[in-house]
Amino acid sequence: MPSLTMESPIASEEKDVCVVIIGAGPAGLATAASLNYANVPNIVLEKDNVCAPLWKRRAYDRLKLHLAKEFCSLPHMSLPWKLPKYVPRAAFVSYLDTYASHFHVDPLYNRTVLSASYDEAAARWRVEARNTTTVVEVDDHHGPLLETYLARYLVVATGQNCEGIIPDVPGLEGFSGEWMHSSEYQNGLGLTGKNVLVVGCGNSGMEISYDLSNYDAKASIVVRHPVHVLTTGIVYIGMKMLKFLPTSMVDKVVVFLSRLKYGRVAKKHGIRRPDEGPFFLKEKTGKTPTIDVGAMRMIKMGKIKVRPGLTRIEGDTIEFEDGKKARFDAIIFATGYRSTVRKWLKGGEDLFNANGMPVVGFSKGWKGDHGLYCAGFSQMGLAGISMDAMNIANDIILSLSPLK
Ligand SMILES: Cc1cc2nc3c(=O)[nH]c(=O)nc-3n(C[C@H](O)[C@H](O)[C@H](O)COP(=O)(O)OP(=O)(O)OC[C@H]3O[C@@H](n4cnc5c(N)ncnc54)[C@H](O)[C@@H]3O)c2cc1C
Ligand SMILES: *[C@@H]1O[C@H](CO)[C@@H](O)[C@H](O)[C@H]1NC(C)=O
């Protein structure tokens, strides 16, 4: 008797659309909303089954927006005035849901884009997505449904935070405790009393180590490279000053304030500051300074221990670059993310490099050839996302305009 087996995907008919947007995070939602606002037909393909899954499922509970509200609204609809200056995650999620429904953004969920390539002859982007909701049967053959979209314009909004990076640490496979990427960390429940190592001192690492110590876990944080540690207040002052002062001057003030606040603790625990200023580094490399939400106080009190880089793991014992060894029950890798654009986008070398990041400078890298765009790769957080979305929508509207 022939049995039904999972086989190659079954293709559906090709659909013609004006704009395909890949990804329903803040960048995809903002671009779709800006296009809907001008009645430009578009569809959003999202691999997850909710919008903004990063904010709904892959962020820790105590997360708040690190930048003041005024820098975090999406186009055409401000964050509600009644929200606090630093918006908590749940409130931001509900803003995103309201935003999507207000602008009638209705993503197609459970659609994983497997490939996108430009068809010269048809002058269209051919986007193939696997529909993971539906399994189709044809005769005795069944398989996932493969959908093809032909788009005049393609907007890549899959984000810089698509996939967590786990560094190669010798012995990690044999680690006897549990380990995870920061995107899987929710809170310190279950880690009370445990020795937990947080690797990385960016925003996620610092905040997670602070969260752990609030749950009475014995947290240590690995600080390998020089880092600028600032308060939300110092960043706010810096961003306001940037509007009328050159970066070099703003950096001087910001570093001075940070030294006043953290100079002694940092020195005592071997936390070094980069030679270049935080806003200069942000503009040049896209790297964000670390915003302290309480971890530095815990470090000062000795509740969080600072460690240098780790060299290897054996069973439950971790060895550090200073030769010291210690036992740990859990490791959380707050070691960043990578873009996965290069896994599915064919071509587009004018816009994306081999790492799936824009080739051009950080603020002008939103437009490629043949109607290819990217939103959310400017390394400028939600403010950059809003700018990208509006630039892209305006550019598409202009190119569709009969007066052109
Ligand atoms: C923990 C954390 C805190 C942050 N805090 C702030 C902050 O306070 N302020 C700020 O300005 N910025 C912050 N950021 C940075 C940035 O604003 C967010 O990462 C934001 O969510 C980026 O939006 P995005 O739409 O570009 O990407 P994402 O939110 O990552 O959305 C991309 C979407 O694309 C989908 N996708 C990916 N690949 C495919 C595929 N092949 N097919 C279909 N769909 C796909 C994903 O499922 C996802 O829904 C933070 C980032 C992180 C990780
Ligand atoms: C996505 O797929 C899952 C099954 O894989 C299904 O339960 C869910 O309802 C689907 N969601 C949407 C929005 O289609």
Tab-separated table of C-alpha atoms and ligand atoms in Angstrom:
chain	number	residue	atom	x	y	z
A	1	MET	CA	0.000	0.000	0.000
A	2	PRO	CA	1.477	3.387	-0.906
A	3	SER	CA	2.006	5.481	2.210
A	4	LEU	CA	2.118	9.247	2.305
A	5	THR	CA	5.689	10.456	2.636
A	6	MET	CA	7.078	13.944	3.095
A	7	GLU	CA	8.579	14.815	-0.253
A	8	SER	CA	9.778	17.803	-2.134
A	9	PRO	CA	7.655	20.930	-1.758
A	10	ILE	CA	4.616	21.329	-3.952
A	11	ALA	CA	4.518	24.572	-5.846
A	12	SER	CA	1.476	26.797	-6.046
A	13	GLU	CA	0.690	29.341	-8.737
A	14	GLU	CA	2.828	32.432	-9.029
A	15	LYS	CA	1.359	35.603	-7.604
A	16	ASP	CA	2.086	39.048	-8.992
A	17	VAL	CA	2.486	41.773	-6.395
A	18	CYS	CA	3.783	45.292	-6.455
A	19	VAL	CA	5.891	45.170	-3.280
A	20	VAL	CA	7.011	42.162	-1.249
A	21	ILE	CA	8.360	42.904	2.228
A	22	ILE	CA	10.208	40.100	3.977
A	23	GLY	CA	9.940	40.178	7.779
A	24	ALA	CA	7.219	41.530	10.077
A	25	GLY	CA	9.410	43.073	12.767
A	26	PRO	CA	9.276	46.827	13.409
A	27	ALA	CA	11.049	47.508	10.081
A	28	GLY	CA	8.654	45.430	7.966
A	29	LEU	CA	5.601	46.823	9.779
A	30	ALA	CA	6.809	50.415	9.390
A	31	THR	CA	7.488	49.962	5.671
A	32	ALA	CA	4.123	48.279	5.035
A	33	ALA	CA	2.320	50.989	7.012
A	34	SER	CA	4.063	53.760	5.071
A	35	LEU	CA	3.091	52.082	1.785
A	36	ASN	CA	-0.503	51.475	2.909
A	37	TYR	CA	-0.678	55.120	3.933
A	38	ALA	CA	-0.134	55.948	0.240
A	39	ASN	CA	-2.269	53.076	-1.072
A	40	VAL	CA	0.636	51.163	-2.589
A	41	PRO	CA	-0.254	47.449	-2.656
A	42	ASN	CA	2.169	45.255	-0.736
A	43	ILE	CA	2.424	41.997	1.147
A	44	VAL	CA	4.528	41.080	4.160
A	45	LEU	CA	5.944	37.555	4.458
A	46	GLU	CA	6.841	36.453	8.006
A	47	LYS	CA	8.317	33.100	8.987
A	48	ASP	CA	6.954	33.173	12.528
A	49	ASN	CA	3.242	33.146	13.328
A	50	VAL	CA	3.125	36.541	15.045
A	51	CYS	CA	4.475	39.964	14.170
A	52	ALA	CA	7.586	41.262	15.968
A	53	PRO	CA	8.541	37.837	17.382
A	54	LEU	CA	11.855	39.264	18.561
A	55	TRP	CA	9.962	41.504	20.968
A	56	LYS	CA	7.279	38.962	21.818
A	57	ARG	CA	9.358	35.811	22.268
A	58	ARG	CA	13.036	36.420	22.019
A	59	ALA	CA	13.587	39.165	24.557
A	60	TYR	CA	13.928	39.014	28.326
A	61	ASP	CA	11.078	40.035	30.591
A	62	ARG	CA	12.651	43.110	32.182
A	63	LEU	CA	13.622	44.688	28.857
A	64	LYS	CA	12.699	48.320	28.357
A	65	LEU	CA	13.551	50.424	25.337
A	66	HIS	CA	17.025	51.760	25.964
A	67	LEU	CA	16.409	54.992	24.164
A	68	ALA	CA	13.895	57.605	25.201
A	69	LYS	CA	10.438	57.265	23.666
A	70	GLU	CA	10.871	60.278	21.392
A	71	PHE	CA	13.518	58.334	19.415
A	72	CYS	CA	11.525	55.090	19.104
A	73	SER	CA	8.184	55.816	17.379
A	74	LEU	CA	7.443	54.334	13.979
A	75	PRO	CA	6.253	56.575	11.105
A	76	HIS	CA	2.833	58.286	11.213
A	77	MET	CA	1.944	57.219	14.786
A	78	SER	CA	3.769	58.250	17.943
A	79	LEU	CA	4.143	56.086	21.014
A	80	PRO	CA	1.259	57.004	23.375
A	81	TRP	CA	1.993	60.061	25.513
A	82	LYS	CA	0.957	58.266	28.684
A	83	LEU	CA	3.797	55.733	28.426
A	84	PRO	CA	6.930	56.279	30.524
A	85	LYS	CA	10.032	57.812	28.919
A	86	TYR	CA	11.672	54.378	28.671
A	87	VAL	CA	8.945	52.106	27.345
A	88	PRO	CA	8.680	48.585	28.838
A	89	ARG	CA	8.661	45.629	26.476
A	90	ALA	CA	4.971	44.720	26.956
A	91	ALA	CA	3.841	48.273	26.208
A	92	PHE	CA	6.043	48.405	23.118
A	93	VAL	CA	4.583	45.093	21.922
A	94	SER	CA	1.048	46.408	22.299
A	95	TYR	CA	2.031	49.600	20.451
A	96	LEU	CA	3.313	47.428	17.574
A	97	ASP	CA	0.076	45.401	17.474
A	98	THR	CA	-2.012	48.572	17.485
A	99	TYR	CA	0.246	50.083	14.844
A	100	ALA	CA	-0.178	47.079	12.539
A	101	SER	CA	-3.951	47.014	12.859
A	102	HIS	CA	-4.320	50.777	12.554
A	103	PHE	CA	-2.495	50.782	9.206
A	104	HIS	CA	-4.142	47.528	8.073
A	105	VAL	CA	-0.861	45.674	7.913
A	106	ASP	CA	-1.826	42.041	7.693
A	107	PRO	CA	1.315	39.906	7.300
A	108	LEU	CA	1.165	36.450	5.764
A	109	TYR	CA	2.442	34.327	8.642
A	110	ASN	CA	4.219	30.972	8.600
A	111	ARG	CA	6.014	31.982	5.393
A	112	THR	CA	9.742	31.287	5.406
A	113	VAL	CA	11.449	32.886	2.449
A	114	LEU	CA	13.853	30.351	0.960
A	115	SER	CA	15.116	32.348	-1.993
A	116	ALA	CA	14.796	35.660	-3.786
A	117	SER	CA	16.411	36.449	-7.102
A	118	TYR	CA	15.988	39.035	-9.803
A	119	ASP	CA	14.537	37.823	-13.105
A	120	GLU	CA	15.940	40.205	-15.740
A	121	ALA	CA	13.551	39.140	-18.482
A	122	ALA	CA	10.439	39.613	-16.393
A	123	ALA	CA	11.925	42.621	-14.559
A	124	ARG	CA	10.578	41.140	-11.339
A	125	TRP	CA	11.955	39.742	-8.105
A	126	ARG	CA	11.064	36.070	-7.794
A	127	VAL	CA	10.494	35.269	-4.128
A	128	GLU	CA	9.955	31.690	-2.990
A	129	ALA	CA	8.456	31.046	0.415
A	130	ARG	CA	7.571	27.843	2.191
A	131	ASN	CA	4.128	27.989	3.705
A	132	THR	CA	4.544	26.013	6.904
A	133	THR	CA	0.851	26.086	7.881
A	134	THR	CA	-0.358	24.054	4.986
A	135	VAL	CA	0.655	20.619	3.829
A	136	VAL	CA	-0.805	19.788	0.450
A	137	GLU	CA	-1.591	16.447	-1.066
A	138	VAL	CA	-1.378	15.682	-4.759
A	139	ASP	CA	-2.128	12.050	-5.635
A	140	ASP	CA	-0.026	10.040	-3.190
A	141	HIS	CA	2.526	12.782	-2.772
A	142	HIS	CA	2.333	15.318	-0.003
A	143	GLY	CA	4.652	18.068	1.096
A	144	PRO	CA	4.899	21.655	2.251
A	145	LEU	CA	3.443	24.287	0.010
A	146	LEU	CA	5.926	26.397	-1.901
A	147	GLU	CA	4.614	29.808	-2.887
A	148	THR	CA	6.151	32.048	-5.517
A	149	TYR	CA	5.687	35.795	-5.618
A	150	LEU	CA	6.749	38.025	-8.482
A	151	ALA	CA	7.449	41.494	-7.165
A	152	ARG	CA	8.396	44.739	-8.776
A	153	TYR	CA	9.969	45.927	-5.536
A	154	LEU	CA	11.556	43.818	-2.827
A	155	VAL	CA	12.102	45.106	0.710
A	156	VAL	CA	14.391	43.063	2.947
A	157	ALA	CA	13.353	43.585	6.579
A	158	THR	CA	14.694	40.402	8.162
A	159	GLY	CA	16.821	42.292	10.649
A	160	GLN	CA	20.341	42.377	11.987
A	161	ASN	CA	19.259	40.201	14.898
A	162	CYS	CA	18.104	37.242	12.873
A	163	GLU	CA	20.310	34.548	14.345
A	164	GLY	CA	22.193	34.382	17.647
A	165	ILE	CA	25.972	34.020	17.493
A	166	ILE	CA	27.581	31.420	19.784
A	167	PRO	CA	31.387	31.685	19.833
A	168	ASP	CA	33.600	28.634	19.398
A	169	VAL	CA	34.728	27.790	22.903
A	170	PRO	CA	36.802	24.627	23.194
A	171	GLY	CA	34.921	22.113	25.329
A	172	LEU	CA	31.468	23.728	25.087
A	173	GLU	CA	29.898	20.488	23.736
A	174	GLY	CA	30.985	18.742	26.922
A	175	PHE	CA	29.785	21.463	29.331
A	176	SER	CA	27.816	19.745	32.067
A	177	GLY	CA	25.511	22.673	32.830
A	178	GLU	CA	22.943	24.357	30.615
A	179	TRP	CA	23.784	27.066	28.144
A	180	MET	CA	21.775	29.344	25.893
A	181	HIS	CA	21.938	32.427	23.716
A	182	SER	CA	20.700	35.664	25.274
A	183	SER	CA	17.674	35.611	22.935
A	184	GLU	CA	16.423	32.516	24.792
A	185	TYR	CA	16.814	34.076	28.238
A	186	GLN	CA	13.545	35.253	29.812
A	187	ASN	CA	14.337	35.731	33.521
A	188	GLY	CA	16.385	34.289	36.373
A	189	LEU	CA	13.668	31.938	37.703
A	190	GLY	CA	15.311	28.592	38.284
A	191	LEU	CA	18.793	30.069	38.483
A	192	THR	CA	18.603	31.315	42.087
A	193	GLY	CA	21.736	30.309	43.994
A	194	LYS	CA	23.406	29.006	40.849
A	195	ASN	CA	26.731	30.125	39.398
A	196	VAL	CA	25.910	31.718	36.081
A	197	LEU	CA	28.388	33.082	33.572
A	198	VAL	CA	27.210	35.776	31.191
A	199	VAL	CA	29.498	36.122	28.187
A	200	GLY	CA	29.560	39.598	26.648
A	201	CYS	CA	29.088	43.060	28.079
A	202	GLY	CA	26.838	44.707	25.515
A	203	ASN	CA	23.356	45.816	26.478
A	204	SER	CA	21.954	42.284	26.721
A	205	GLY	CA	24.876	40.888	28.726
A	206	MET	CA	24.931	43.718	31.250
A	207	GLU	CA	21.191	43.703	31.733
A	208	ILE	CA	20.947	39.919	32.015
A	209	SER	CA	23.713	39.814	34.622
A	210	TYR	CA	21.825	42.470	36.587
A	211	ASP	CA	18.585	40.528	36.239
A	212	LEU	CA	20.312	37.355	37.451
A	213	SER	CA	21.611	39.056	40.552
A	214	ASN	CA	18.084	40.271	41.299
A	215	TYR	CA	17.101	36.588	41.284
A	216	ASP	CA	19.973	35.909	43.691
A	217	ALA	CA	21.969	33.948	41.179
A	218	LYS	CA	25.752	34.239	41.532
A	219	ALA	CA	26.437	36.027	38.291
A	220	SER	CA	29.775	36.661	36.600
A	221	ILE	CA	30.211	38.678	33.448
A	222	VAL	CA	32.933	38.255	30.847
A	223	VAL	CA	34.330	41.620	29.726
A	224	ARG	CA	36.912	41.027	27.030
A	225	HIS	CA	37.072	44.240	25.071
A	226	PRO	CA	37.084	47.911	26.008
A	227	VAL	CA	33.533	49.212	26.362
A	228	HIS	CA	31.777	52.515	26.927
A	229	VAL	CA	29.368	52.179	29.834
A	230	LEU	CA	26.809	54.989	30.008
A	231	THR	CA	23.548	55.699	31.793
A	232	THR	CA	20.302	56.251	29.879
A	233	GLY	CA	20.494	59.863	31.106
A	234	ILE	CA	23.988	60.412	29.713
A	235	VAL	CA	22.933	58.962	26.346
A	236	TYR	CA	19.893	61.234	26.352
A	237	ILE	CA	22.035	64.310	26.963
A	238	GLY	CA	24.408	63.154	24.214
A	239	MET	CA	21.609	62.649	21.679
A	240	LYS	CA	20.146	66.069	22.440
A	241	MET	CA	23.579	67.729	22.111
A	242	LEU	CA	24.271	65.947	18.805
A	243	LYS	CA	21.531	68.042	17.250
A	244	PHE	CA	23.687	71.158	17.457
A	245	LEU	CA	27.252	70.113	18.377
A	246	PRO	CA	29.879	68.066	16.531
A	247	THR	CA	30.354	64.433	17.557
A	248	SER	CA	33.853	65.013	18.948
A	249	MET	CA	32.570	67.606	21.403
A	250	VAL	CA	29.572	65.525	22.443
A	251	ASP	CA	31.883	62.568	23.035
A	252	LYS	CA	34.105	64.659	25.305
A	253	VAL	CA	31.160	65.606	27.501
A	254	VAL	CA	29.713	62.098	27.497
A	255	VAL	CA	33.023	60.455	28.409
A	256	PHE	CA	33.562	63.028	31.149
A	257	LEU	CA	30.137	62.250	32.659
A	258	SER	CA	30.700	58.522	32.377
A	259	ARG	CA	34.092	58.819	34.060
A	260	LEU	CA	32.524	60.746	36.938
A	261	LYS	CA	29.867	58.103	37.363
A	262	TYR	CA	31.806	54.885	36.738
A	263	GLY	CA	35.522	55.757	36.701
A	264	ARG	CA	36.403	54.111	39.992
A	265	VAL	CA	34.399	50.893	39.665
A	266	ALA	CA	35.594	50.427	36.099
A	267	LYS	CA	39.225	50.849	37.088
A	268	LYS	CA	38.937	48.530	40.056
A	269	HIS	CA	37.394	45.757	37.960
A	270	GLY	CA	39.538	46.196	34.881
A	271	ILE	CA	36.745	47.511	32.633
A	272	ARG	CA	38.568	49.607	30.043
A	273	ARG	CA	37.216	52.362	27.827
A	274	PRO	CA	37.896	52.456	24.056
A	275	ASP	CA	40.228	55.228	22.847
A	276	GLU	CA	37.543	56.615	20.567
A	277	GLY	CA	34.340	58.198	21.864
A	278	PRO	CA	30.973	56.390	21.993
A	279	PHE	CA	29.108	58.478	19.409
A	280	PHE	CA	32.106	58.477	17.074
A	281	LEU	CA	32.233	54.662	17.292
A	282	LYS	CA	28.483	54.439	16.736
A	283	GLU	CA	28.743	56.487	13.553
A	284	LYS	CA	31.874	54.769	12.289
A	285	THR	CA	31.292	51.134	13.194
A	286	GLY	CA	27.645	50.914	14.245
A	287	LYS	CA	28.686	49.564	17.638
A	288	THR	CA	26.445	50.808	20.462
A	289	PRO	CA	27.715	51.806	23.895
A	290	THR	CA	26.461	49.723	26.810
A	291	ILE	CA	23.683	51.294	28.794
A	292	ASP	CA	23.869	50.422	32.455
A	293	VAL	CA	20.551	49.692	34.143
A	294	GLY	CA	22.004	48.594	37.490
A	295	ALA	CA	24.718	46.046	36.773
A	296	MET	CA	27.529	48.481	37.612
A	297	ARG	CA	26.113	48.964	41.112
A	298	MET	CA	26.029	45.189	41.573
A	299	ILE	CA	29.619	44.957	40.322
A	300	LYS	CA	30.601	47.627	42.835
A	301	MET	CA	28.861	45.718	45.633
A	302	GLY	CA	30.637	42.529	44.573
A	303	LYS	CA	27.380	40.809	43.633
A	304	ILE	CA	28.454	40.466	39.997
A	305	LYS	CA	32.006	39.336	39.337
A	306	VAL	CA	33.912	40.586	36.278
A	307	ARG	CA	35.980	38.008	34.380
A	308	PRO	CA	38.274	38.194	31.346
A	309	GLY	CA	37.687	36.140	28.192
A	310	LEU	CA	37.147	32.392	28.547
A	311	THR	CA	39.677	30.016	27.052
A	312	ARG	CA	38.141	26.577	27.529
A	313	ILE	CA	35.575	24.456	29.306
A	314	GLU	CA	36.008	21.086	30.942
A	315	GLY	CA	32.917	19.502	32.461
A	316	ASP	CA	31.554	22.185	34.775
A	317	THR	CA	34.830	24.110	35.004
A	318	ILE	CA	35.574	27.165	32.931
A	319	GLU	CA	39.058	28.527	32.450
A	320	PHE	CA	39.685	32.218	31.841
A	321	GLU	CA	42.406	34.194	30.081
A	322	ASP	CA	43.993	35.127	33.410
A	323	GLY	CA	44.521	31.418	34.101
A	324	LYS	CA	41.831	31.282	36.812
A	325	LYS	CA	39.256	28.498	36.836
A	326	ALA	CA	35.769	28.345	38.300
A	327	ARG	CA	32.724	26.098	38.261
A	328	PHE	CA	29.499	27.162	36.618
A	329	ASP	CA	25.973	25.772	36.416
A	330	ALA	CA	24.913	27.801	33.396
A	331	ILE	CA	26.286	30.010	30.635
A	332	ILE	CA	24.390	32.709	28.800
A	333	PHE	CA	25.987	33.886	25.574
A	334	ALA	CA	25.165	37.539	25.056
A	335	THR	CA	27.517	37.498	22.099
A	336	GLY	CA	25.379	39.191	19.519
A	337	TYR	CA	23.493	38.340	16.381
A	338	ARG	CA	23.994	38.016	12.669
A	339	SER	CA	21.977	38.739	9.560
A	340	THR	CA	20.939	35.712	7.480
A	341	VAL	CA	20.199	37.557	4.231
A	342	ARG	CA	23.000	35.809	2.357
A	343	LYS	CA	21.379	32.412	2.928
A	344	TRP	CA	18.454	33.201	0.644
A	345	LEU	CA	19.093	36.391	-1.339
A	346	LYS	CA	20.671	35.736	-4.727
A	347	GLY	CA	22.342	38.819	-6.124
A	348	GLY	CA	21.883	42.218	-4.548
A	349	GLU	CA	25.655	42.554	-4.078
A	350	ASP	CA	25.235	46.279	-4.648
A	351	LEU	CA	23.314	46.452	-1.380
A	352	PHE	CA	24.462	43.554	0.825
A	353	ASN	CA	27.983	42.322	1.521
A	354	ALA	CA	28.967	38.717	2.272
A	355	ASN	CA	27.790	39.121	5.876
A	356	GLY	CA	24.324	40.193	4.806
A	357	MET	CA	24.926	43.772	5.918
A	358	PRO	CA	24.656	46.905	3.756
A	359	VAL	CA	27.771	47.674	1.726
A	360	VAL	CA	27.334	51.425	1.715
A	361	GLY	CA	27.761	53.642	4.789
A	362	PHE	CA	25.394	53.146	7.666
A	363	SER	CA	22.688	55.651	6.909
A	364	LYS	CA	22.489	55.533	3.114
A	365	GLY	CA	22.510	51.794	2.618
A	366	TRP	CA	18.770	51.315	2.104
A	367	LYS	CA	18.537	51.263	-1.694
A	368	GLY	CA	19.953	48.807	-4.226
A	369	ASP	CA	19.374	48.195	-7.936
A	370	HIS	CA	16.241	46.843	-9.645
A	371	GLY	CA	13.867	47.910	-6.874
A	372	LEU	CA	15.725	46.175	-4.047
A	373	TYR	CA	15.623	47.857	-0.641
A	374	CYS	CA	16.513	47.090	2.936
A	375	ALA	CA	14.918	48.443	6.092
A	376	GLY	CA	16.419	48.068	9.536
A	377	PHE	CA	20.094	47.640	8.688
A	378	SER	CA	21.287	51.139	9.483
A	379	GLN	CA	22.511	50.234	13.008
A	380	MET	CA	20.477	53.124	14.356
A	381	GLY	CA	17.781	51.216	16.189
A	382	LEU	CA	14.150	52.171	15.845
A	383	ALA	CA	14.951	55.721	14.729
A	384	GLY	CA	16.940	54.278	11.805
A	385	ILE	CA	14.112	51.860	11.027
A	386	SER	CA	11.599	54.712	10.762
A	387	MET	CA	13.885	56.655	8.463
A	388	ASP	CA	14.478	53.624	6.240
A	389	ALA	CA	10.745	52.865	6.047
A	390	MET	CA	9.847	56.412	5.021
A	391	ASN	CA	12.722	56.690	2.538
A	392	ILE	CA	11.782	53.388	0.916
A	393	ALA	CA	8.065	54.155	0.742
A	394	ASN	CA	8.747	57.602	-0.755
A	395	ASP	CA	11.162	56.147	-3.272
A	396	ILE	CA	8.652	53.521	-4.412
A	397	ILE	CA	5.820	56.077	-4.588
A	398	LEU	CA	8.010	58.355	-6.685
A	399	SER	CA	9.042	55.599	-9.046
A	400	LEU	CA	5.399	54.517	-9.515
A	401	SER	CA	4.267	58.048	-10.163
A	402	PRO	CA	3.050	58.611	-13.741
A	403	LEU	CA	4.588	62.086	-13.766
A	404	LYS	CA	8.088	60.685	-13.403
B	1	LIG	C1	17.311	42.609	23.105
B	1	LIG	C2	17.232	43.777	22.133
B	1	LIG	C3	16.870	45.036	22.607
B	1	LIG	C4	16.785	46.138	21.745
B	1	LIG	N1	16.431	47.353	22.257
B	1	LIG	C5	16.349	48.431	21.428
B	1	LIG	C6	15.954	49.722	21.932
B	1	LIG	O1	15.720	49.895	23.121
B	1	LIG	N2	15.861	50.758	21.078
B	1	LIG	C7	16.110	50.606	19.733
B	1	LIG	O2	15.995	51.575	18.993
B	1	LIG	N3	16.500	49.414	19.247
B	1	LIG	C8	16.628	48.320	20.041
B	1	LIG	N4	17.012	47.106	19.526
B	1	LIG	C9	17.435	47.049	18.104
B	1	LIG	C10	16.284	47.010	17.077
B	1	LIG	O3	15.484	48.138	17.176
B	1	LIG	C11	15.423	45.786	17.233
B	1	LIG	O4	16.269	44.676	17.062
B	1	LIG	C12	14.266	45.735	16.196
B	1	LIG	O5	13.382	44.697	16.559
B	1	LIG	C13	14.758	45.506	14.803
B	1	LIG	O6	13.637	45.409	13.942
B	1	LIG	P1	13.670	44.686	12.551
B	1	LIG	O7	12.286	44.735	12.032
B	1	LIG	O8	14.767	45.253	11.743
B	1	LIG	O9	14.125	43.195	12.871
B	1	LIG	P2	13.356	42.035	13.676
B	1	LIG	O10	12.558	42.596	14.779
B	1	LIG	O11	14.396	41.015	14.001
B	1	LIG	O12	12.346	41.448	12.585
B	1	LIG	C14	12.766	40.675	11.482
B	1	LIG	C15	11.664	39.708	11.125
B	1	LIG	O13	12.001	38.988	9.944
B	1	LIG	C16	11.575	37.642	10.084
B	1	LIG	N5	12.377	36.810	9.172
B	1	LIG	C17	13.703	36.578	9.228
B	1	LIG	N6	14.102	35.774	8.225
B	1	LIG	C18	12.985	35.487	7.495
B	1	LIG	C19	12.747	34.696	6.313
B	1	LIG	N7	13.728	34.043	5.681
B	1	LIG	N8	11.486	34.639	5.847
B	1	LIG	C20	10.473	35.299	6.465
B	1	LIG	N9	10.650	36.042	7.568
B	1	LIG	C21	11.898	36.145	8.091
B	1	LIG	C22	11.809	37.348	11.550
B	1	LIG	O14	11.056	36.245	11.999
B	1	LIG	C23	11.408	38.674	12.203
B	1	LIG	O15	10.050	38.715	12.547
B	1	LIG	C24	17.081	45.980	20.356
B	1	LIG	C25	17.446	44.717	19.895
B	1	LIG	C26	17.524	43.620	20.749
B	1	LIG	C27	17.922	42.265	20.201
B	2	LIG	C1	1.101	28.570	11.702
B	2	LIG	O1	1.316	27.162	11.623
B	2	LIG	C2	0.931	26.452	12.774
B	2	LIG	C3	1.239	24.980	12.526
B	2	LIG	O2	2.530	24.800	12.037
B	2	LIG	C4	-0.552	26.632	13.046
B	2	LIG	O3	-0.912	25.992	14.247
B	2	LIG	C5	-0.869	28.117	13.156
B	2	LIG	O4	-2.257	28.318	13.294
B	2	LIG	C6	-0.383	28.873	11.929
B	2	LIG	N1	-0.591	30.299	12.128
B	2	LIG	C7	-1.067	31.120	11.202
B	2	LIG	C8	-1.260	32.539	11.599
B	2	LIG	O5	-1.326	30.755	10.071
